[in-house]
Amino acid sequence: TGYPTRWEDQTKYRGGWVVDGQRQKSLRLRLQGKWGTLTNIFYNPYLPTLDDYFEPWTYDYQNLITAPLADEQPTARAISMVTGKYMDTIEAGPNWDDDLGGSQVYANNDPNFDGASD
């Protein structure tokens, strides 16, 4: 479904171009023109949010370095780069659906397949 999530969904993000109805062969941006940019300079409801990009994370590498000798290998837990707290689950990230390209979950949510037969 892309990164950010559903980035190709033109109805959600209003991306791309449209033919201007008043001047038949003239193209204009779908999202906004010059005045729309000025009115939405600080807030644009059609742009992706942090949830669409997924919360960035890193790992607790210090635990790998300082862990005492044991029979089990130490692990590096995920830490949110936004809050600094440990993350219990990571549901998705950049190129996540590329790595899971055959997943029906992503294929069913891909706007490119809307209207396609099973």
Coordinates of C-alpha atoms in Angstrom, one line a residue:
T1 CA 0.0 0.0 0.0
G2 CA 3.0 2.2 -0.1
Y3 CA 4.8 4.6 2.3
P4 CA 3.1 6.5 3.8
T5 CA 0.2 4.2 4.1
R6 CA -2.1 4.3 1.0
W7 CA 0.0 7.1 -0.5
E8 CA -1.4 6.3 -4.0
D9 CA -5.0 6.8 -2.8
Q10 CA -5.8 10.0 -4.7
T11 CA -9.1 10.4 -3.0
K12 CA -7.5 10.5 0.4
Y13 CA -4.5 12.7 -0.2
R14 CA -5.8 14.5 -3.3
G15 CA -2.6 14.1 -5.2
G16 CA -1.9 14.3 -8.9
W17 CA -3.4 16.4 -11.6
V18 CA -6.9 17.0 -13.0
V19 CA -8.2 18.6 -16.2
D20 CA -9.6 22.0 -15.5
G21 CA -13.3 22.0 -16.4
Q22 CA -13.4 25.7 -17.4
R23 CA -10.5 25.6 -19.8
Q24 CA -10.7 22.1 -21.2
K25 CA -7.1 21.1 -21.9
S26 CA -5.6 22.9 -18.9
L27 CA -4.1 20.9 -16.0
R28 CA -4.2 21.9 -12.4
L29 CA -3.0 20.3 -9.2
R30 CA -5.8 18.3 -7.5
L31 CA -4.8 19.3 -3.9
Q32 CA -4.7 23.1 -4.2
G33 CA -3.6 26.1 -6.2
K34 CA -1.8 29.2 -5.1
W35 CA -4.5 30.4 -2.8
G36 CA -5.1 27.0 -1.3
T37 CA -1.4 26.8 -0.4
L38 CA -1.6 30.1 1.4
T39 CA -4.7 29.1 3.4
N40 CA -3.2 25.7 4.3
I41 CA 0.3 26.8 5.1
F42 CA 0.2 25.7 8.7
Y43 CA -2.4 22.9 8.5
N44 CA -3.4 20.7 5.6
P45 CA -6.0 18.0 6.4
Y46 CA -5.1 16.0 3.3
L47 CA -1.4 15.4 4.1
P48 CA -0.3 12.2 5.8
T49 CA -0.1 12.1 9.6
L50 CA 2.5 10.4 11.8
D51 CA 0.2 7.3 12.0
D52 CA 0.5 7.1 8.2
Y53 CA 4.3 7.2 8.3
F54 CA 4.4 4.9 11.4
E55 CA 6.2 5.8 14.6
P56 CA 10.0 5.8 14.0
W57 CA 12.0 3.5 16.3
T58 CA 15.5 2.4 17.3
Y59 CA 16.7 -0.4 19.4
D60 CA 18.2 -0.6 22.9
Y61 CA 21.6 -1.6 21.7
Q62 CA 23.1 -0.8 25.1
N63 CA 21.4 -3.9 26.5
L64 CA 23.3 -6.0 24.0
I65 CA 26.6 -4.4 25.0
T66 CA 26.2 -4.5 28.8
A67 CA 24.2 -7.7 29.2
P68 CA 25.9 -10.2 31.6
L69 CA 27.0 -13.6 30.3
A70 CA 24.1 -16.0 30.1
D71 CA 22.9 -19.1 28.3
E72 CA 20.3 -17.0 26.4
Q73 CA 21.3 -14.3 24.0
P74 CA 20.3 -10.8 25.0
T75 CA 17.7 -8.9 22.9
A76 CA 17.5 -5.3 21.8
R77 CA 14.0 -4.0 22.5
A78 CA 12.4 -1.4 20.2
I79 CA 12.3 2.2 21.6
S80 CA 10.1 4.9 20.1
M81 CA 12.1 7.8 18.7
V82 CA 9.1 10.1 19.5
T83 CA 8.4 9.3 23.1
G84 CA 11.6 7.5 24.1
K85 CA 9.5 4.6 25.7
Y86 CA 9.7 0.9 24.9
M87 CA 7.4 -0.3 22.2
D88 CA 5.6 -3.6 22.7
T89 CA 4.6 -4.1 19.1
I90 CA 5.7 -2.7 15.8
E91 CA 3.0 -3.1 13.2
A92 CA 4.5 -1.6 10.2
G93 CA 7.3 0.7 8.9
P94 CA 8.9 1.9 5.7
N95 CA 8.8 -0.6 2.9
W96 CA 7.0 -3.0 5.2
D97 CA 4.6 -4.2 2.5
D98 CA 7.5 -4.5 0.0
D99 CA 9.0 -7.1 2.3
L100 CA 5.6 -8.8 2.7
G101 CA 4.7 -8.3 -0.9
G102 CA 2.5 -11.4 -1.1
S103 CA 0.4 -10.6 1.9
Q104 CA -3.3 -10.5 1.4
V105 CA -3.7 -7.9 4.1
Y106 CA -1.8 -5.4 2.0
A107 CA -3.2 -6.5 -1.3
N108 CA -6.7 -6.0 -0.1
N109 CA -6.0 -2.5 1.0
D110 CA -4.1 -1.4 -2.1
P111 CA -6.1 1.3 -3.9
N112 CA -4.5 0.2 -7.2
F113 CA -6.6 -3.0 -7.0
D114 CA -10.0 -1.2 -6.4
G115 CA -12.4 -2.6 -8.9
A116 CA -10.1 -5.5 -9.9
S117 CA -11.6 -9.0 -10.0
D118 CA -10.4 -11.6 -7.6

